[in-house]
Amino acid sequence: LVSFSSIIIRLLFYAGLYAHKKPIWIFSDRGVSAGDNGEALYRYMLDKPESKNAYFVFAVSKKSPDYERLSKIGNVVDIQSFKYKMLHLRSSMII
């Protein structure tokens, strides 16, 4: 069964309201915390020109110290957010 919100998100996406020209890369790490290979690769990518469109997806609570630490160095998105859903639809790479 498809939810109403997922239909709206896809309609917005296909209507081009969230179209960007640059590719989006999404990085993630373990589900319970950051600090593993996903974070290391994300930190490495922040030095590259493509880093404007690199996002680290955080699956744990926003109250976690890892969430706050990573949001100081780059783009961090909560996995339950609307923004993440739109980024996921548009992403070129999910790492």
Short mmCIF file of N, CA, C and O in Angstrom, two decimals:
data_model
loop_
_atom_site.label_atom_id
_atom_site.label_comp_id
_atom_site.label_asym_id
_atom_site.label_seq_id
_atom_site.Cartn_x
_atom_site.Cartn_y
_atom_site.Cartn_z
N LEU A 1 0.84 -1.17 0.00
CA LEU A 1 0.00 0.00 0.00
C LEU A 1 0.89 1.24 0.00
O LEU A 1 1.80 1.36 0.80
N VAL A 2 0.63 2.16 -0.89
CA VAL A 2 1.43 3.38 -1.03
C VAL A 2 0.77 4.49 -0.22
O VAL A 2 -0.43 4.70 -0.30
N SER A 3 1.60 5.20 0.53
CA SER A 3 1.06 6.29 1.35
C SER A 3 0.83 7.54 0.50
O SER A 3 1.45 7.73 -0.55
N PHE A 4 -0.03 8.38 0.96
CA PHE A 4 -0.35 9.63 0.27
C PHE A 4 0.88 10.53 0.15
O PHE A 4 1.12 11.13 -0.89
N SER A 5 1.68 10.59 1.21
CA SER A 5 2.86 11.46 1.19
C SER A 5 3.88 10.99 0.16
O SER A 5 4.53 11.81 -0.50
N SER A 6 4.03 9.68 -0.02
CA SER A 6 4.99 9.20 -1.02
C SER A 6 4.52 9.54 -2.43
O SER A 6 5.34 9.81 -3.31
N ILE A 7 3.23 9.56 -2.66
CA ILE A 7 2.71 9.95 -3.98
C ILE A 7 2.99 11.42 -4.23
O ILE A 7 3.43 11.80 -5.32
N ILE A 8 2.77 12.27 -3.24
CA ILE A 8 3.04 13.71 -3.38
C ILE A 8 4.51 13.96 -3.63
O ILE A 8 4.88 14.76 -4.51
N ILE A 9 5.38 13.26 -2.91
CA ILE A 9 6.83 13.43 -3.09
C ILE A 9 7.23 13.07 -4.52
O ILE A 9 7.97 13.79 -5.17
N ARG A 10 6.73 11.96 -5.01
CA ARG A 10 7.08 11.56 -6.38
C ARG A 10 6.52 12.54 -7.42
O ARG A 10 7.17 12.84 -8.41
N LEU A 11 5.33 13.05 -7.19
CA LEU A 11 4.76 14.03 -8.12
C LEU A 11 5.60 15.30 -8.15
O LEU A 11 5.86 15.87 -9.22
N LEU A 12 6.03 15.77 -6.98
CA LEU A 12 6.89 16.95 -6.93
C LEU A 12 8.21 16.70 -7.64
O LEU A 12 8.71 17.55 -8.37
N PHE A 13 8.75 15.52 -7.44
CA PHE A 13 10.01 15.18 -8.09
C PHE A 13 9.87 15.16 -9.61
O PHE A 13 10.64 15.77 -10.33
N TYR A 14 8.86 14.47 -10.10
CA TYR A 14 8.68 14.36 -11.54
C TYR A 14 8.20 15.66 -12.18
O TYR A 14 8.40 15.88 -13.36
N ALA A 15 7.60 16.54 -11.40
CA ALA A 15 7.19 17.84 -11.93
C ALA A 15 8.38 18.76 -12.09
O ALA A 15 8.28 19.81 -12.72
N GLY A 16 9.53 18.39 -11.52
CA GLY A 16 10.73 19.19 -11.69
C GLY A 16 10.91 20.28 -10.66
O GLY A 16 11.78 21.13 -10.80
N LEU A 17 10.10 20.27 -9.62
CA LEU A 17 10.23 21.31 -8.61
C LEU A 17 11.53 21.19 -7.82
O LEU A 17 12.00 22.16 -7.26
N TYR A 18 12.11 20.03 -7.78
CA TYR A 18 13.34 19.82 -7.03
C TYR A 18 14.49 19.43 -7.96
O TYR A 18 15.43 18.78 -7.53
N ALA A 19 14.43 19.82 -9.20
CA ALA A 19 15.47 19.46 -10.16
C ALA A 19 16.70 20.35 -9.97
O ALA A 19 16.59 21.56 -9.88
N HIS A 20 17.85 19.74 -9.90
CA HIS A 20 19.12 20.43 -9.83
C HIS A 20 20.02 19.84 -10.90
O HIS A 20 19.85 18.72 -11.33
N LYS A 21 21.02 20.59 -11.29
CA LYS A 21 21.90 20.11 -12.35
C LYS A 21 23.06 19.28 -11.82
O LYS A 21 23.61 18.48 -12.53
N LYS A 22 23.45 19.50 -10.58
CA LYS A 22 24.60 18.79 -10.04
C LYS A 22 24.16 17.47 -9.39
O LYS A 22 23.10 17.40 -8.78
N PRO A 23 25.01 16.44 -9.51
CA PRO A 23 24.66 15.15 -8.88
C PRO A 23 24.74 15.23 -7.36
O PRO A 23 25.51 16.00 -6.81
N ILE A 24 23.94 14.44 -6.70
CA ILE A 24 23.91 14.39 -5.25
C ILE A 24 24.47 13.05 -4.80
O ILE A 24 24.10 12.00 -5.32
N TRP A 25 25.38 13.11 -3.84
CA TRP A 25 25.95 11.90 -3.26
C TRP A 25 25.49 11.81 -1.82
O TRP A 25 25.59 12.77 -1.05
N ILE A 26 25.01 10.65 -1.40
CA ILE A 26 24.55 10.42 -0.04
C ILE A 26 25.45 9.37 0.61
O ILE A 26 25.66 8.30 0.06
N PHE A 27 25.99 9.73 1.76
CA PHE A 27 26.85 8.83 2.52
C PHE A 27 26.13 8.43 3.81
O PHE A 27 25.41 9.23 4.38
N SER A 28 26.36 7.22 4.27
CA SER A 28 25.82 6.81 5.56
C SER A 28 26.82 5.89 6.23
O SER A 28 27.78 5.42 5.62
N ASP A 29 26.57 5.63 7.48
CA ASP A 29 27.45 4.80 8.28
C ASP A 29 26.61 3.75 8.99
O ASP A 29 25.46 3.53 8.62
N ARG A 30 27.12 3.21 10.05
CA ARG A 30 26.35 2.23 10.82
C ARG A 30 25.05 2.87 11.31
O ARG A 30 24.97 4.08 11.48
N GLY A 31 24.06 2.06 11.56
CA GLY A 31 22.77 2.58 11.97
C GLY A 31 22.71 3.16 13.37
O GLY A 31 21.87 3.97 13.66
N VAL A 32 23.65 2.79 14.23
CA VAL A 32 23.58 3.25 15.61
C VAL A 32 24.49 4.42 15.92
O VAL A 32 24.29 5.13 16.89
N SER A 33 25.52 4.63 15.11
CA SER A 33 26.44 5.75 15.35
C SER A 33 27.27 6.00 14.10
O SER A 33 27.29 5.21 13.18
N ALA A 34 27.96 7.12 14.09
CA ALA A 34 28.89 7.43 13.01
C ALA A 34 30.30 7.10 13.51
O ALA A 34 30.48 6.66 14.63
N GLY A 35 31.29 7.32 12.67
CA GLY A 35 32.67 7.10 13.10
C GLY A 35 33.33 5.92 12.44
O GLY A 35 34.41 5.51 12.85
N ASP A 36 32.73 5.37 11.41
CA ASP A 36 33.30 4.22 10.73
C ASP A 36 33.71 4.63 9.32
O ASP A 36 33.94 5.79 9.03
N ASN A 37 33.75 3.68 8.40
CA ASN A 37 34.22 3.94 7.03
C ASN A 37 33.36 4.95 6.28
O ASN A 37 33.87 5.72 5.48
N GLY A 38 32.05 4.96 6.52
CA GLY A 38 31.17 5.92 5.85
C GLY A 38 31.54 7.34 6.20
O GLY A 38 31.60 8.22 5.33
N GLU A 39 31.81 7.59 7.47
CA GLU A 39 32.21 8.94 7.88
C GLU A 39 33.58 9.29 7.33
O GLU A 39 33.81 10.42 6.88
N ALA A 40 34.51 8.34 7.31
CA ALA A 40 35.85 8.61 6.77
C ALA A 40 35.77 8.98 5.29
O ALA A 40 36.42 9.94 4.85
N LEU A 41 34.98 8.28 4.52
CA LEU A 41 34.83 8.60 3.10
C LEU A 41 34.14 9.94 2.91
O LEU A 41 34.52 10.74 2.04
N TYR A 42 33.15 10.24 3.74
CA TYR A 42 32.45 11.53 3.67
C TYR A 42 33.43 12.68 3.96
O TYR A 42 33.46 13.67 3.25
N ARG A 43 34.25 12.53 4.99
CA ARG A 43 35.25 13.56 5.32
C ARG A 43 36.24 13.75 4.17
O ARG A 43 36.64 14.86 3.86
N TYR A 44 36.63 12.66 3.54
CA TYR A 44 37.53 12.73 2.39
C TYR A 44 36.88 13.50 1.24
O TYR A 44 37.51 14.34 0.61
N MET A 45 35.61 13.24 1.00
CA MET A 45 34.90 13.90 -0.10
C MET A 45 34.68 15.39 0.14
O MET A 45 34.49 16.15 -0.79
N LEU A 46 34.69 15.83 1.38
CA LEU A 46 34.47 17.24 1.67
C LEU A 46 35.57 18.13 1.08
O LEU A 46 35.36 19.31 0.87
N ASP A 47 36.74 17.55 0.79
CA ASP A 47 37.83 18.31 0.19
C ASP A 47 37.71 18.38 -1.33
O ASP A 47 38.47 19.09 -1.97
N LYS A 48 36.78 17.67 -1.90
CA LYS A 48 36.61 17.62 -3.36
C LYS A 48 35.59 18.66 -3.82
O LYS A 48 34.73 19.08 -3.05
N PRO A 49 35.65 19.07 -5.09
CA PRO A 49 34.69 20.06 -5.60
C PRO A 49 33.23 19.60 -5.55
O PRO A 49 32.33 20.41 -5.46
N GLU A 50 33.00 18.30 -5.59
CA GLU A 50 31.64 17.76 -5.56
C GLU A 50 31.00 17.83 -4.18
O GLU A 50 29.84 17.49 -4.01
N SER A 51 31.74 18.30 -3.19
CA SER A 51 31.27 18.22 -1.81
C SER A 51 30.07 19.10 -1.51
O SER A 51 29.38 18.89 -0.53
N LYS A 52 29.77 20.08 -2.35
CA LYS A 52 28.58 20.90 -2.11
C LYS A 52 27.31 20.06 -2.12
O LYS A 52 26.35 20.39 -1.46
N ASN A 53 27.32 19.00 -2.87
CA ASN A 53 26.15 18.15 -2.99
C ASN A 53 26.36 16.78 -2.34
O ASN A 53 25.76 15.80 -2.76
N ALA A 54 27.23 16.74 -1.33
CA ALA A 54 27.43 15.51 -0.58
C ALA A 54 26.71 15.66 0.75
O ALA A 54 26.82 16.67 1.43
N TYR A 55 25.96 14.63 1.12
CA TYR A 55 25.18 14.65 2.36
C TYR A 55 25.48 13.39 3.15
O TYR A 55 25.65 12.31 2.59
N PHE A 56 25.55 13.54 4.46
CA PHE A 56 25.69 12.40 5.35
C PHE A 56 24.33 12.13 5.96
O PHE A 56 23.73 13.01 6.58
N VAL A 57 23.82 10.93 5.77
CA VAL A 57 22.50 10.57 6.29
C VAL A 57 22.68 9.95 7.66
O VAL A 57 23.48 9.03 7.84
N PHE A 58 21.93 10.46 8.61
CA PHE A 58 22.05 10.02 9.98
C PHE A 58 20.80 9.28 10.39
O PHE A 58 19.71 9.84 10.37
N ALA A 59 20.96 8.02 10.76
CA ALA A 59 19.80 7.19 11.09
C ALA A 59 19.45 7.20 12.57
O ALA A 59 18.44 6.66 12.96
N VAL A 60 20.28 7.81 13.39
CA VAL A 60 20.03 7.85 14.82
C VAL A 60 19.43 9.21 15.20
O VAL A 60 19.26 10.06 14.35
N SER A 61 19.18 9.41 16.44
CA SER A 61 18.54 10.63 16.93
C SER A 61 19.39 11.87 16.66
O SER A 61 20.61 11.83 16.70
N LYS A 62 18.70 12.98 16.42
CA LYS A 62 19.39 14.25 16.24
C LYS A 62 20.07 14.71 17.53
O LYS A 62 20.92 15.56 17.51
N LYS A 63 19.69 14.13 18.65
CA LYS A 63 20.27 14.49 19.94
C LYS A 63 21.61 13.80 20.17
O LYS A 63 22.30 14.08 21.14
N SER A 64 22.00 12.91 19.28
CA SER A 64 23.25 12.19 19.41
C SER A 64 24.44 13.14 19.23
O SER A 64 24.40 14.05 18.40
N PRO A 65 25.51 12.94 19.98
CA PRO A 65 26.71 13.79 19.80
C PRO A 65 27.31 13.65 18.41
O PRO A 65 27.89 14.60 17.89
N ASP A 66 27.15 12.48 17.78
CA ASP A 66 27.67 12.30 16.42
C ASP A 66 26.96 13.20 15.42
O ASP A 66 27.57 13.74 14.51
N TYR A 67 25.66 13.36 15.60
CA TYR A 67 24.88 14.21 14.69
C TYR A 67 25.39 15.65 14.78
O TYR A 67 25.63 16.30 13.77
N GLU A 68 25.56 16.13 15.99
CA GLU A 68 26.02 17.51 16.19
C GLU A 68 27.44 17.69 15.66
O GLU A 68 27.75 18.69 15.01
N ARG A 69 28.29 16.72 15.91
CA ARG A 69 29.69 16.80 15.46
C ARG A 69 29.78 16.85 13.93
O ARG A 69 30.50 17.66 13.37
N LEU A 70 29.01 15.99 13.27
CA LEU A 70 29.07 15.95 11.81
C LEU A 70 28.40 17.16 11.16
O LEU A 70 28.81 17.60 10.10
N SER A 71 27.38 17.72 11.79
CA SER A 71 26.72 18.88 11.19
C SER A 71 27.62 20.11 11.22
O SER A 71 27.39 21.05 10.48
N LYS A 72 28.66 20.10 12.03
CA LYS A 72 29.61 21.21 12.05
C LYS A 72 30.57 21.18 10.86
O LYS A 72 31.13 22.20 10.50
N ILE A 73 30.75 20.00 10.26
CA ILE A 73 31.70 19.89 9.16
C ILE A 73 31.05 19.82 7.78
O ILE A 73 31.72 20.03 6.78
N GLY A 74 29.76 19.51 7.71
CA GLY A 74 29.12 19.38 6.41
C GLY A 74 27.62 19.20 6.51
O GLY A 74 27.02 19.42 7.56
N ASN A 75 27.03 18.79 5.40
CA ASN A 75 25.57 18.59 5.32
C ASN A 75 25.18 17.26 5.97
O ASN A 75 25.65 16.22 5.55
N VAL A 76 24.31 17.34 6.96
CA VAL A 76 23.80 16.13 7.62
C VAL A 76 22.29 16.16 7.54
O VAL A 76 21.66 17.19 7.75
N VAL A 77 21.71 15.02 7.19
CA VAL A 77 20.26 14.93 7.02
C VAL A 77 19.73 13.77 7.85
O VAL A 77 20.32 12.69 7.89
N ASP A 78 18.62 13.99 8.51
CA ASP A 78 17.94 12.95 9.27
C ASP A 78 17.23 12.01 8.30
O ASP A 78 16.56 12.47 7.37
N ILE A 79 17.36 10.73 8.51
CA ILE A 79 16.80 9.74 7.58
C ILE A 79 15.27 9.75 7.55
O ILE A 79 14.66 9.31 6.60
N GLN A 80 14.63 10.29 8.58
CA GLN A 80 13.17 10.35 8.64
C GLN A 80 12.60 11.64 8.05
O GLN A 80 11.39 11.81 8.03
N SER A 81 13.44 12.53 7.57
CA SER A 81 12.97 13.85 7.12
C SER A 81 12.48 13.84 5.67
O SER A 81 12.86 12.98 4.87
N PHE A 82 11.68 14.82 5.34
CA PHE A 82 11.19 15.02 3.97
C PHE A 82 12.37 15.35 3.05
O PHE A 82 12.43 14.88 1.91
N LYS A 83 13.31 16.13 3.55
CA LYS A 83 14.48 16.50 2.75
C LYS A 83 15.25 15.25 2.33
O LYS A 83 15.69 15.15 1.19
N TYR A 84 15.41 14.30 3.24
CA TYR A 84 16.11 13.07 2.89
C TYR A 84 15.38 12.32 1.78
O TYR A 84 15.99 11.81 0.85
N LYS A 85 14.07 12.26 1.86
CA LYS A 85 13.30 11.55 0.84
C LYS A 85 13.51 12.17 -0.54
O LYS A 85 13.65 11.46 -1.54
N MET A 86 13.53 13.50 -0.59
CA MET A 86 13.76 14.17 -1.88
C MET A 86 15.19 13.95 -2.36
O MET A 86 15.43 13.71 -3.54
N LEU A 87 16.16 14.03 -1.46
CA LEU A 87 17.55 13.79 -1.83
C LEU A 87 17.75 12.36 -2.31
O LEU A 87 18.48 12.11 -3.28
N HIS A 88 17.09 11.42 -1.66
CA HIS A 88 17.21 10.01 -2.04
C HIS A 88 16.68 9.80 -3.46
O HIS A 88 17.29 9.06 -4.24
N LEU A 89 15.59 10.42 -3.79
CA LEU A 89 15.03 10.28 -5.15
C LEU A 89 15.97 10.86 -6.20
O LEU A 89 16.07 10.35 -7.30
N ARG A 90 16.65 11.95 -5.86
CA ARG A 90 17.50 12.65 -6.81
C ARG A 90 18.95 12.20 -6.82
O ARG A 90 19.72 12.61 -7.66
N SER A 91 19.35 11.39 -5.87
CA SER A 91 20.77 11.08 -5.71
C SER A 91 21.34 10.27 -6.87
O SER A 91 20.66 9.46 -7.47
N SER A 92 22.59 10.57 -7.16
CA SER A 92 23.34 9.82 -8.16
C SER A 92 24.03 8.62 -7.54
O SER A 92 24.18 7.59 -8.16
N MET A 93 24.49 8.81 -6.31
CA MET A 93 25.22 7.78 -5.60
C MET A 93 24.71 7.69 -4.16
O MET A 93 24.55 8.71 -3.51
N ILE A 94 24.50 6.47 -3.69
CA ILE A 94 24.18 6.23 -2.29
C ILE A 94 25.25 5.29 -1.77
O ILE A 94 25.35 4.15 -2.20
N ILE A 95 26.08 5.82 -0.89
CA ILE A 95 27.26 5.10 -0.44
C ILE A 95 27.14 4.79 1.04
O ILE A 95 26.92 5.66 1.83
#
